[in-house]
Amino acid sequence: SYYLVAEREGKFLVEVFNPIGKHNGGRAFSAKNIPLGDPFVYKHLGSMVSIGRYKALVNLHQAKDEKGISHASFVSWLIWRSAYLTRVISWRNRFYVVVNWATTLVFSRDNSRIG
């Protein structure tokens, strides 16, 4: 099924980019008059990573020279989990994630398939 999705996406991209390439003899700057939207601007909001055993590392420095919060503990793990839940789009999926976390907390992970 992954191949089918990739094939469809590839066909879509061919339809989008072929007219751009053919326009003006296929020269590199033929797409300069096509509106591409606002340019992307990266804004670093910090870094978080779960390290297991109910601990996480949280680094909320917005720039190298700025002071911010660096923390590694159970509280950091809760912050990481909360941030993760805010990125899940639908309430239904948030519910599934919380249920999965709860069952993992109660029954631990199923490691029988590893190896």
GROMACS .gro file of N, CA and C in nm:
model
  345
    1SER      N    1   0.082  -0.120   0.000
    1SER     CA    2   0.000   0.000   0.000
    1SER      C    3   0.086   0.126   0.000
    2TYR      N    4   0.207   0.117   0.058
    2TYR     CA    5   0.296   0.233   0.058
    2TYR      C    6   0.337   0.269  -0.085
    3TYR      N    7   0.358   0.166  -0.166
    3TYR     CA    8   0.398   0.191  -0.304
    3TYR      C    9   0.287   0.258  -0.382
    4LEU      N   10   0.161   0.220  -0.355
    4LEU     CA   11   0.048   0.281  -0.423
    4LEU      C   12   0.037   0.429  -0.388
    5VAL      N   13   0.055   0.462  -0.261
    5VAL     CA   14   0.050   0.602  -0.218
    5VAL      C   15   0.164   0.681  -0.282
    6ALA      N   16   0.284   0.623  -0.283
    6ALA     CA   17   0.399   0.691  -0.343
    6ALA      C   18   0.378   0.710  -0.493
    7GLU      N   19   0.319   0.612  -0.557
    7GLU     CA   20   0.293   0.624  -0.701
    7GLU      C   21   0.194   0.737  -0.729
    8ARG      N   22   0.087   0.742  -0.650
    8ARG     CA   23  -0.013   0.849  -0.668
    8ARG      C   24   0.048   0.986  -0.643
    9GLU      N   25   0.127   0.995  -0.538
    9GLU     CA   26   0.189   1.123  -0.507
    9GLU      C   27   0.288   1.163  -0.617
   10GLY      N   28   0.361   1.065  -0.668
   10GLY     CA   29   0.453   1.093  -0.778
   10GLY      C   30   0.381   1.143  -0.901
   11LYS      N   31   0.267   1.082  -0.934
   11LYS     CA   32   0.189   1.126  -1.050
   11LYS      C   33   0.138   1.269  -1.029
   12PHE      N   34   0.095   1.299  -0.906
   12PHE     CA   35   0.048   1.433  -0.876
   12PHE      C   36   0.161   1.535  -0.894
   13LEU      N   37   0.280   1.502  -0.842
   13LEU     CA   38   0.392   1.594  -0.854
   13LEU      C   39   0.434   1.614  -0.999
   14VAL      N   40   0.424   1.510  -1.080
   14VAL     CA   41   0.454   1.523  -1.223
   14VAL      C   42   0.358   1.622  -1.287
   15GLU      N   43   0.230   1.613  -1.252
   15GLU     CA   44   0.132   1.706  -1.307
   15GLU      C   45   0.158   1.849  -1.263
   16VAL      N   46   0.209   1.867  -1.142
   16VAL     CA   47   0.236   2.002  -1.092
   16VAL      C   48   0.362   2.061  -1.155
   17PHE      N   49   0.469   1.982  -1.162
   17PHE     CA   50   0.598   2.036  -1.202
   17PHE      C   51   0.626   2.032  -1.352
   18ASN      N   52   0.563   1.941  -1.425
   18ASN     CA   53   0.590   1.935  -1.569
   18ASN      C   54   0.555   2.065  -1.642
   19PRO      N   55   0.439   2.127  -1.614
   19PRO     CA   56   0.410   2.254  -1.682
   19PRO      C   57   0.512   2.362  -1.648
   20ILE      N   58   0.564   2.361  -1.527
   20ILE     CA   59   0.664   2.461  -1.488
   20ILE      C   60   0.791   2.439  -1.569
   21GLY      N   61   0.833   2.314  -1.582
   21GLY     CA   62   0.955   2.283  -1.656
   21GLY      C   63   0.942   2.311  -1.805
   22LYS      N   64   0.823   2.289  -1.861
   22LYS     CA   65   0.804   2.310  -2.005
   22LYS      C   66   0.787   2.458  -2.040
   23HIS      N   67   0.740   2.535  -1.946
   23HIS     CA   68   0.719   2.678  -1.968
   23HIS      C   69   0.853   2.745  -1.994
   24ASN      N   70   0.861   2.827  -2.093
   24ASN     CA   71   0.981   2.906  -2.124
   24ASN      C   72   1.100   2.817  -2.157
   25GLY      N   73   1.075   2.709  -2.228
   25GLY     CA   74   1.183   2.622  -2.275
   25GLY      C   75   1.250   2.541  -2.166
   26GLY      N   76   1.187   2.526  -2.050
   26GLY     CA   77   1.245   2.444  -1.944
   26GLY      C   78   1.361   2.507  -1.872
   27ARG      N   79   1.377   2.638  -1.886
   27ARG     CA   80   1.488   2.704  -1.816
   27ARG      C   81   1.464   2.709  -1.666
   28ALA      N   82   1.569   2.717  -1.591
   28ALA     CA   83   1.561   2.705  -1.445
   28ALA      C   84   1.475   2.814  -1.381
   29PHE      N   85   1.476   2.933  -1.438
   29PHE     CA   86   1.402   3.043  -1.375
   29PHE      C   87   1.262   3.061  -1.432
   30SER      N   88   1.211   2.960  -1.498
   30SER     CA   89   1.079   2.972  -1.559
   30SER      C   90   0.967   2.980  -1.456
   31ALA      N   91   0.994   2.941  -1.332
   31ALA     CA   92   0.892   2.944  -1.228
   31ALA      C   93   0.899   3.070  -1.143
   32LYS      N   94   0.978   3.169  -1.183
   32LYS     CA   95   0.997   3.285  -1.097
   32LYS      C   96   0.871   3.369  -1.080
   33ASN      N   97   0.777   3.362  -1.172
   33ASN     CA   98   0.654   3.441  -1.161
   33ASN      C   99   0.539   3.364  -1.098
   34ILE      N  100   0.564   3.242  -1.055
   34ILE     CA  101   0.460   3.162  -0.990
   34ILE      C  102   0.463   3.192  -0.841
   35PRO      N  103   0.349   3.236  -0.785
   35PRO     CA  104   0.347   3.269  -0.641
   35PRO      C  105   0.365   3.143  -0.557
   36LEU      N  106   0.461   3.145  -0.467
   36LEU     CA  107   0.489   3.030  -0.383
   36LEU      C  108   0.450   3.055  -0.238
   37GLY      N  109   0.393   3.169  -0.208
   37GLY     CA  110   0.354   3.200  -0.071
   37GLY      C  111   0.466   3.268   0.005
   38ASP      N  112   0.441   3.290   0.131
   38ASP     CA  113   0.541   3.356   0.216
   38ASP      C  114   0.661   3.265   0.237
   39PRO      N  115   0.780   3.322   0.248
   39PRO     CA  116   0.898   3.238   0.273
   39PRO      C  117   0.893   3.178   0.413
   40PHE      N  118   0.952   3.063   0.428
   40PHE     CA  119   0.958   2.994   0.556
   40PHE      C  120   1.058   3.063   0.647
   41VAL      N  121   1.016   3.086   0.770
   41VAL     CA  122   1.105   3.145   0.870
   41VAL      C  123   1.108   3.050   0.989
   42TYR      N  124   1.227   3.001   1.022
   42TYR     CA  125   1.242   2.908   1.133
   42TYR      C  126   1.252   2.985   1.264
   43LYS      N  127   1.174   2.943   1.361
   43LYS     CA  128   1.181   3.002   1.494
   43LYS      C  129   1.197   2.888   1.593
   44HIS      N  130   1.311   2.882   1.657
   44HIS     CA  131   1.340   2.774   1.751
   44HIS      C  132   1.266   2.799   1.881
   45LEU      N  133   1.183   2.704   1.921
   45LEU     CA  134   1.107   2.718   2.044
   45LEU      C  135   1.162   2.631   2.157
   46GLY      N  136   1.266   2.554   2.126
   46GLY     CA  137   1.324   2.466   2.227
   46GLY      C  138   1.331   2.324   2.176
   47SER      N  139   1.382   2.238   2.261
   47SER     CA  140   1.396   2.096   2.226
   47SER      C  141   1.347   2.012   2.342
   48MET      N  142   1.283   1.900   2.307
   48MET     CA  143   1.237   1.805   2.408
   48MET      C  144   1.262   1.665   2.357
   49VAL      N  145   1.298   1.576   2.449
   49VAL     CA  146   1.315   1.436   2.412
   49VAL      C  147   1.284   1.348   2.533
   50SER      N  148   1.211   1.243   2.508
   50SER     CA  149   1.184   1.145   2.612
   50SER      C  150   1.301   1.048   2.618
   51ILE      N  151   1.353   1.023   2.738
   51ILE     CA  152   1.468   0.933   2.751
   51ILE      C  153   1.431   0.804   2.822
   52GLY      N  154   1.303   0.782   2.845
   52GLY     CA  155   1.257   0.658   2.905
   52GLY      C  156   1.250   0.665   3.056
   53ARG      N  157   1.188   0.562   3.114
   53ARG     CA  158   1.172   0.552   3.259
   53ARG      C  159   1.113   0.678   3.320
   54TYR      N  160   1.013   0.733   3.251
   54TYR     CA  161   0.939   0.850   3.298
   54TYR      C  162   1.028   0.971   3.320
   55LYS      N  163   1.126   0.988   3.231
   55LYS     CA  164   1.211   1.106   3.235
   55LYS      C  165   1.225   1.162   3.094
   56ALA      N  166   1.248   1.292   3.088
   56ALA     CA  167   1.268   1.359   2.959
   56ALA      C  168   1.364   1.474   2.979
   57LEU      N  169   1.423   1.516   2.869
   57LEU     CA  170   1.508   1.635   2.870
   57LEU      C  171   1.433   1.748   2.802
   58VAL      N  172   1.426   1.861   2.867
   58VAL     CA  173   1.357   1.977   2.812
   58VAL      C  174   1.455   2.093   2.810
   59ASN      N  175   1.471   2.153   2.694
   59ASN     CA  176   1.559   2.267   2.677
   59ASN      C  177   1.479   2.375   2.605
   60LEU      N  178   1.440   2.478   2.677
   60LEU     CA  179   1.354   2.581   2.620
   60LEU      C  180   1.430   2.710   2.592
   61HIS      N  181   1.552   2.700   2.544
   61HIS     CA  182   1.630   2.816   2.502
   61HIS      C  183   1.584   2.854   2.362
   62GLN      N  184   1.548   2.979   2.339
   62GLN     CA  185   1.505   3.022   2.207
   62GLN      C  186   1.621   3.063   2.118
   63ALA      N  187   1.735   3.089   2.176
   63ALA     CA  188   1.856   3.122   2.100
   63ALA      C  189   1.976   3.076   2.182
   64LYS      N  190   2.090   3.063   2.115
   64LYS     CA  191   2.209   3.014   2.184
   64LYS      C  192   2.250   3.104   2.300
   65ASP      N  193   2.235   3.234   2.283
   65ASP     CA  194   2.281   3.329   2.384
   65ASP      C  195   2.178   3.360   2.491
   66GLU      N  196   2.053   3.323   2.468
   66GLU     CA  197   1.948   3.353   2.564
   66GLU      C  198   1.948   3.253   2.678
   67LYS      N  199   1.904   3.300   2.793
   67LYS     CA  200   1.884   3.210   2.905
   67LYS      C  201   1.745   3.150   2.891
   68GLY      N  202   1.733   3.029   2.932
   68GLY     CA  203   1.605   2.961   2.925
   68GLY      C  204   1.599   2.851   3.028
   69ILE      N  205   1.513   2.756   3.005
   69ILE     CA  206   1.493   2.647   3.099
   69ILE      C  207   1.557   2.520   3.044
   70SER      N  208   1.640   2.456   3.123
   70SER     CA  209   1.693   2.324   3.092
   70SER      C  210   1.661   2.235   3.211
   71HIS      N  211   1.595   2.126   3.183
   71HIS     CA  212   1.549   2.042   3.293
   71HIS      C  213   1.548   1.897   3.250
   72ALA      N  214   1.577   1.806   3.340
   72ALA     CA  215   1.570   1.663   3.314
   72ALA      C  216   1.510   1.595   3.436
   73SER      N  217   1.383   1.554   3.425
   73SER     CA  218   1.317   1.491   3.539
   73SER      C  219   1.182   1.436   3.498
   74PHE      N  220   1.107   1.391   3.598
   74PHE     CA  221   0.971   1.345   3.577
   74PHE      C  222   0.882   1.461   3.532
   75VAL      N  223   0.904   1.579   3.586
   75VAL     CA  224   0.827   1.698   3.545
   75VAL      C  225   0.852   1.727   3.398
   76SER      N  226   0.976   1.712   3.354
   76SER     CA  227   1.008   1.731   3.212
   76SER      C  228   0.934   1.630   3.126
   77TRP      N  229   0.923   1.509   3.176
   77TRP     CA  230   0.850   1.404   3.104
   77TRP      C  231   0.702   1.443   3.089
   78LEU      N  232   0.644   1.497   3.196
   78LEU     CA  233   0.505   1.543   3.189
   78LEU      C  234   0.490   1.658   3.090
   79ILE      N  235   0.586   1.749   3.088
   79ILE     CA  236   0.584   1.860   2.993
   79ILE      C  237   0.593   1.807   2.852
   80TRP      N  238   0.683   1.710   2.829
   80TRP     CA  239   0.698   1.649   2.696
   80TRP      C  240   0.569   1.583   2.652
   81ARG      N  241   0.508   1.506   2.741
   81ARG     CA  242   0.382   1.438   2.707
   81ARG      C  243   0.272   1.540   2.676
   82SER      N  244   0.266   1.646   2.752
   82SER     CA  245   0.164   1.750   2.728
   82SER      C  246   0.187   1.817   2.593
   83ALA      N  247   0.313   1.848   2.563
   83ALA     CA  248   0.344   1.909   2.434
   83ALA      C  249   0.310   1.815   2.320
   84TYR      N  250   0.337   1.686   2.338
   84TYR     CA  251   0.305   1.587   2.235
   84TYR      C  252   0.154   1.585   2.209
   85LEU      N  253   0.075   1.586   2.314
   85LEU     CA  254  -0.070   1.582   2.298
   85LEU      C  255  -0.123   1.705   2.227
   86THR      N  256  -0.060   1.821   2.246
   86THR     CA  257  -0.108   1.941   2.177
   86THR      C  258  -0.084   1.932   2.026
   87ARG      N  259   0.009   1.847   1.983
   87ARG     CA  260   0.039   1.835   1.840
   87ARG      C  261  -0.049   1.731   1.771
   88VAL      N  262  -0.119   1.648   1.848
   88VAL     CA  263  -0.211   1.551   1.789
   88VAL      C  264  -0.335   1.627   1.744
   89ILE      N  265  -0.377   1.604   1.621
   89ILE     CA  266  -0.476   1.691   1.559
   89ILE      C  267  -0.617   1.671   1.614
   90SER      N  268  -0.670   1.552   1.611
   90SER     CA  269  -0.811   1.533   1.649
   90SER      C  270  -0.824   1.489   1.795
   91TRP      N  271  -0.940   1.519   1.852
   91TRP     CA  272  -0.967   1.478   1.990
   91TRP      C  273  -0.976   1.327   2.000
   92ARG      N  274  -1.024   1.264   1.896
   92ARG     CA  275  -1.033   1.118   1.894
   92ARG      C  276  -0.894   1.056   1.902
   93ASN      N  277  -0.800   1.107   1.824
   93ASN     CA  278  -0.664   1.055   1.829
   93ASN      C  279  -0.595   1.087   1.961
   94ARG      N  280  -0.625   1.203   2.018
   94ARG     CA  281  -0.571   1.236   2.150
   94ARG      C  282  -0.618   1.134   2.253
   95PHE      N  283  -0.747   1.099   2.243
   95PHE     CA  284  -0.802   0.999   2.333
   95PHE      C  285  -0.729   0.866   2.316
   96TYR      N  286  -0.708   0.823   2.192
   96TYR     CA  287  -0.637   0.697   2.166
   96TYR      C  288  -0.494   0.700   2.221
   97VAL      N  289  -0.427   0.813   2.207
   97VAL     CA  290  -0.290   0.826   2.258
   97VAL      C  291  -0.289   0.813   2.410
   98VAL      N  292  -0.382   0.880   2.476
   98VAL     CA  293  -0.388   0.875   2.623
   98VAL      C  294  -0.421   0.733   2.669
   99VAL      N  295  -0.514   0.667   2.601
   99VAL     CA  296  -0.548   0.529   2.637
   99VAL      C  297  -0.427   0.438   2.618
  100ASN      N  298  -0.353   0.459   2.509
  100ASN     CA  299  -0.233   0.380   2.484
  100ASN      C  300  -0.130   0.403   2.593
  101TRP      N  301  -0.109   0.528   2.631
  101TRP     CA  302  -0.015   0.559   2.739
  101TRP      C  303  -0.059   0.494   2.870
  102ALA      N  304  -0.189   0.499   2.898
  102ALA     CA  305  -0.240   0.442   3.023
  102ALA      C  306  -0.223   0.290   3.026
  103THR      N  307  -0.254   0.223   2.916
  103THR     CA  308  -0.236   0.077   2.913
  103THR      C  309  -0.089   0.040   2.922
  104THR      N  310  -0.002   0.120   2.862
  104THR     CA  311   0.142   0.095   2.873
  104THR      C  312   0.188   0.115   3.017
  105LEU      N  313   0.133   0.214   3.084
  105LEU     CA  314   0.169   0.239   3.223
  105LEU      C  315   0.126   0.122   3.312
  106VAL      N  316   0.007   0.069   3.288
  106VAL     CA  317  -0.046  -0.039   3.371
  106VAL      C  318   0.018  -0.173   3.337
  107PHE      N  319   0.025  -0.206   3.207
  107PHE     CA  320   0.068  -0.338   3.167
  107PHE      C  321   0.212  -0.345   3.111
  108SER      N  322   0.278  -0.235   3.101
  108SER     CA  323   0.411  -0.220   3.041
  108SER      C  324   0.408  -0.255   2.892
  109ARG      N  325   0.519  -0.238   2.827
  109ARG     CA  326   0.526  -0.262   2.683
  109ARG      C  327   0.533  -0.410   2.653
  110ASP      N  328   0.475  -0.449   2.538
  110ASP     CA  329   0.484  -0.587   2.492
  110ASP      C  330   0.614  -0.605   2.417
  111ASN      N  331   0.711  -0.667   2.480
  111ASN     CA  332   0.841  -0.687   2.418
  111ASN      C  333   0.857  -0.827   2.359
  112SER      N  334   0.749  -0.901   2.347
  112SER     CA  335   0.758  -1.040   2.301
  112SER      C  336   0.797  -1.050   2.154
  113ARG      N  337   0.777  -0.944   2.075
  113ARG     CA  338   0.809  -0.950   1.932
  113ARG      C  339   0.946  -0.895   1.899
  114ILE      N  340   1.017  -0.845   1.995
  114ILE     CA  341   1.150  -0.790   1.971
  114ILE      C  342   1.249  -0.905   1.959
  115GLY      N  343   1.331  -0.898   1.855
  115GLY     CA  344   1.437  -0.997   1.842
  115GLY      C  345   1.413  -1.101   1.746
   0.00000   0.00000   0.00000
